[in-house]
Amino acid sequence: MSHPDDLLVGIAAMVESEHNSRMSLTVVVPGAVITGRLAPESLWNERVAEVLRDSEHLAHFSSAFTPSDGESGERPPRTGRPTHLHFHVARILQGSFGIPDSGGMYRVALADVSAWTIGDMGYSDQ
């Protein structure tokens, strides 16, 4: 989509404003179907930073996801409409399988979403 769906942008804005991570969503983007729960960007950044900090070889990359406004130690809030969806506990659906098994963290540009539905798509791990 060259212009993001206004309804989907509204859902993303509600997730951001309510700091709620319970909204399940499935999206179709070029080359993939992603299903999982949406998270506010700040929570998504925190979780990604945690995973990177725990890695011996990737820890230095965690600073890209941590607060950066200096004095308060908090990332300045974004203004305007959301531009991305932030998934956690998410899977890429490939045939009847969801990968990774444990769920992953994905950032998806709203402009790339061509179709979507509320809820987690079922898959089989058999």
mmCIF file of C-alpha atoms in Angstrom:
data_model
loop_
_atom_site.group_PDB
_atom_site.id
_atom_site.type_symbol
_atom_site.label_atom_id
_atom_site.label_comp_id
_atom_site.label_asym_id
_atom_site.label_seq_id
_atom_site.Cartn_x
_atom_site.Cartn_y
_atom_site.Cartn_z
ATOM 1 C CA MET A 1 0.000 0.000 0.000
ATOM 2 C CA SER A 2 1.432 3.380 -0.850
ATOM 3 C CA HIS A 3 -1.005 5.064 1.551
ATOM 4 C CA PRO A 4 -1.574 3.289 4.882
ATOM 5 C CA ASP A 5 -5.115 2.234 5.761
ATOM 6 C CA ASP A 6 -6.523 4.951 8.038
ATOM 7 C CA LEU A 7 -8.322 2.385 10.203
ATOM 8 C CA LEU A 8 -5.092 0.456 10.748
ATOM 9 C CA VAL A 9 -3.252 3.697 11.551
ATOM 10 C CA GLY A 10 -5.985 4.434 14.107
ATOM 11 C CA ILE A 11 -5.511 1.028 15.741
ATOM 12 C CA ALA A 12 -1.748 1.612 15.898
ATOM 13 C CA ALA A 13 -2.339 5.031 17.478
ATOM 14 C CA MET A 14 -4.624 3.489 20.118
ATOM 15 C CA VAL A 15 -1.992 0.871 20.997
ATOM 16 C CA GLU A 16 0.556 3.687 21.362
ATOM 17 C CA SER A 17 -1.668 5.995 23.421
ATOM 18 C CA GLU A 18 -3.004 3.314 25.733
ATOM 19 C CA HIS A 19 0.366 1.556 26.102
ATOM 20 C CA ASN A 20 -1.536 -1.677 25.552
ATOM 21 C CA SER A 21 0.067 -4.856 24.221
ATOM 22 C CA ARG A 22 -2.980 -7.113 24.083
ATOM 23 C CA MET A 23 -4.187 -6.313 20.557
ATOM 24 C CA SER A 24 -3.638 -9.295 18.259
ATOM 25 C CA LEU A 25 -3.301 -8.627 14.554
ATOM 26 C CA THR A 26 -2.366 -10.460 11.374
ATOM 27 C CA VAL A 27 -0.910 -8.518 8.445
ATOM 28 C CA VAL A 28 0.090 -9.310 4.886
ATOM 29 C CA VAL A 29 3.272 -7.588 3.717
ATOM 30 C CA PRO A 30 5.385 -8.280 0.624
ATOM 31 C CA GLY A 31 6.709 -11.807 1.015
ATOM 32 C CA ALA A 32 5.175 -12.616 4.401
ATOM 33 C CA VAL A 33 2.143 -13.028 6.615
ATOM 34 C CA ILE A 34 2.911 -11.898 10.178
ATOM 35 C CA THR A 35 0.650 -12.678 13.102
ATOM 36 C CA GLY A 36 1.053 -11.661 16.736
ATOM 37 C CA ARG A 37 0.415 -9.004 19.340
ATOM 38 C CA LEU A 38 1.005 -5.310 18.855
ATOM 39 C CA ALA A 39 3.098 -3.407 21.358
ATOM 40 C CA PRO A 40 3.684 0.302 21.883
ATOM 41 C CA GLU A 41 6.960 1.355 20.291
ATOM 42 C CA SER A 42 8.540 2.189 23.651
ATOM 43 C CA LEU A 43 7.812 -1.295 25.045
ATOM 44 C CA TRP A 44 9.025 -2.906 21.799
ATOM 45 C CA ASN A 45 12.278 -0.904 21.993
ATOM 46 C CA GLU A 46 12.796 -1.968 25.628
ATOM 47 C CA ARG A 47 12.319 -5.647 24.803
ATOM 48 C CA VAL A 48 14.627 -5.553 21.787
ATOM 49 C CA ALA A 49 17.278 -3.754 23.868
ATOM 50 C CA GLU A 50 16.989 -6.444 26.581
ATOM 51 C CA VAL A 51 17.549 -9.235 24.079
ATOM 52 C CA LEU A 52 20.554 -7.468 22.573
ATOM 53 C CA ARG A 53 22.078 -6.658 25.997
ATOM 54 C CA ASP A 54 21.937 -10.359 26.861
ATOM 55 C CA SER A 55 24.029 -11.235 23.798
ATOM 56 C CA GLU A 56 27.796 -11.280 24.157
ATOM 57 C CA HIS A 57 28.293 -10.264 20.529
ATOM 58 C CA LEU A 58 25.361 -7.871 20.034
ATOM 59 C CA ALA A 59 25.159 -5.988 23.335
ATOM 60 C CA HIS A 60 26.603 -2.770 21.888
ATOM 61 C CA PHE A 61 23.629 -2.525 19.477
ATOM 62 C CA SER A 62 21.191 -2.213 22.400
ATOM 63 C CA SER A 63 21.944 1.512 22.666
ATOM 64 C CA ALA A 64 20.072 2.085 19.378
ATOM 65 C CA PHE A 65 16.886 1.001 21.168
ATOM 66 C CA THR A 66 17.343 2.748 24.512
ATOM 67 C CA PRO A 67 16.262 6.216 25.677
ATOM 68 C CA SER A 68 18.306 9.047 24.256
ATOM 69 C CA ASP A 69 17.162 12.447 25.456
ATOM 70 C CA GLY A 70 20.016 12.931 27.921
ATOM 71 C CA GLU A 71 18.810 14.332 31.234
ATOM 72 C CA SER A 72 15.647 12.353 31.884
ATOM 73 C CA GLY A 73 16.960 9.187 30.274
ATOM 74 C CA GLU A 74 13.711 8.800 28.360
ATOM 75 C CA ARG A 75 13.171 8.742 24.620
ATOM 76 C CA PRO A 76 11.189 11.829 23.582
ATOM 77 C CA PRO A 77 7.600 10.884 22.665
ATOM 78 C CA ARG A 78 6.804 10.653 18.969
ATOM 79 C CA THR A 79 4.394 13.153 17.547
ATOM 80 C CA GLY A 80 2.023 12.644 14.662
ATOM 81 C CA ARG A 81 0.567 9.485 13.208
ATOM 82 C CA PRO A 82 2.287 6.128 13.701
ATOM 83 C CA THR A 83 4.330 4.915 10.726
ATOM 84 C CA HIS A 84 5.049 1.373 11.914
ATOM 85 C CA LEU A 85 3.437 -1.543 13.699
ATOM 86 C CA HIS A 86 5.516 -3.144 16.453
ATOM 87 C CA PHE A 87 4.834 -6.845 16.944
ATOM 88 C CA HIS A 88 5.998 -8.994 19.811
ATOM 89 C CA VAL A 89 5.229 -12.667 20.409
ATOM 90 C CA ALA A 90 4.808 -12.734 16.627
ATOM 91 C CA ARG A 91 5.362 -15.349 13.965
ATOM 92 C CA ILE A 92 5.861 -15.342 10.235
ATOM 93 C CA LEU A 93 3.453 -17.860 8.757
ATOM 94 C CA GLN A 94 5.020 -20.183 6.192
ATOM 95 C CA GLY A 95 2.562 -22.781 4.964
ATOM 96 C CA SER A 96 1.154 -24.409 8.077
ATOM 97 C CA PHE A 97 4.092 -23.404 10.289
ATOM 98 C CA GLY A 98 4.762 -20.307 12.401
ATOM 99 C CA ILE A 99 8.376 -19.211 12.790
ATOM 100 C CA PRO A 100 10.066 -18.707 15.166
ATOM 101 C CA ASP A 101 8.381 -21.168 17.538
ATOM 102 C CA SER A 102 8.769 -18.855 20.518
ATOM 103 C CA GLY A 103 7.584 -15.728 18.707
ATOM 104 C CA GLY A 104 9.695 -12.839 17.567
ATOM 105 C CA MET A 105 9.871 -9.062 17.469
ATOM 106 C CA TYR A 106 8.966 -7.444 14.159
ATOM 107 C CA ARG A 107 8.662 -3.819 13.050
ATOM 108 C CA VAL A 108 6.449 -3.406 9.991
ATOM 109 C CA ALA A 109 5.921 -0.213 8.002
ATOM 110 C CA LEU A 110 2.210 0.596 7.855
ATOM 111 C CA ALA A 111 2.641 1.620 4.216
ATOM 112 C CA ASP A 112 3.743 -1.969 3.386
ATOM 113 C CA VAL A 113 0.600 -3.643 4.759
ATOM 114 C CA SER A 114 -1.645 -4.778 1.900
ATOM 115 C CA ALA A 115 -4.209 -6.695 3.996
ATOM 116 C CA TRP A 116 -4.913 -7.255 7.675
ATOM 117 C CA THR A 117 -7.319 -8.833 10.124
ATOM 118 C CA ILE A 118 -7.904 -8.640 13.857
ATOM 119 C CA GLY A 119 -6.606 -11.634 15.784
ATOM 120 C CA ASP A 120 -3.830 -14.190 15.662
ATOM 121 C CA MET A 121 -3.955 -16.560 12.709
ATOM 122 C CA GLY A 122 -3.796 -20.155 13.758
ATOM 123 C CA TYR A 123 -1.027 -22.394 12.536
ATOM 124 C CA SER A 124 0.082 -25.936 13.095
ATOM 125 C CA ASP A 125 3.442 -26.887 14.516
ATOM 126 C CA GLN A 126 3.012 -30.530 13.467
#
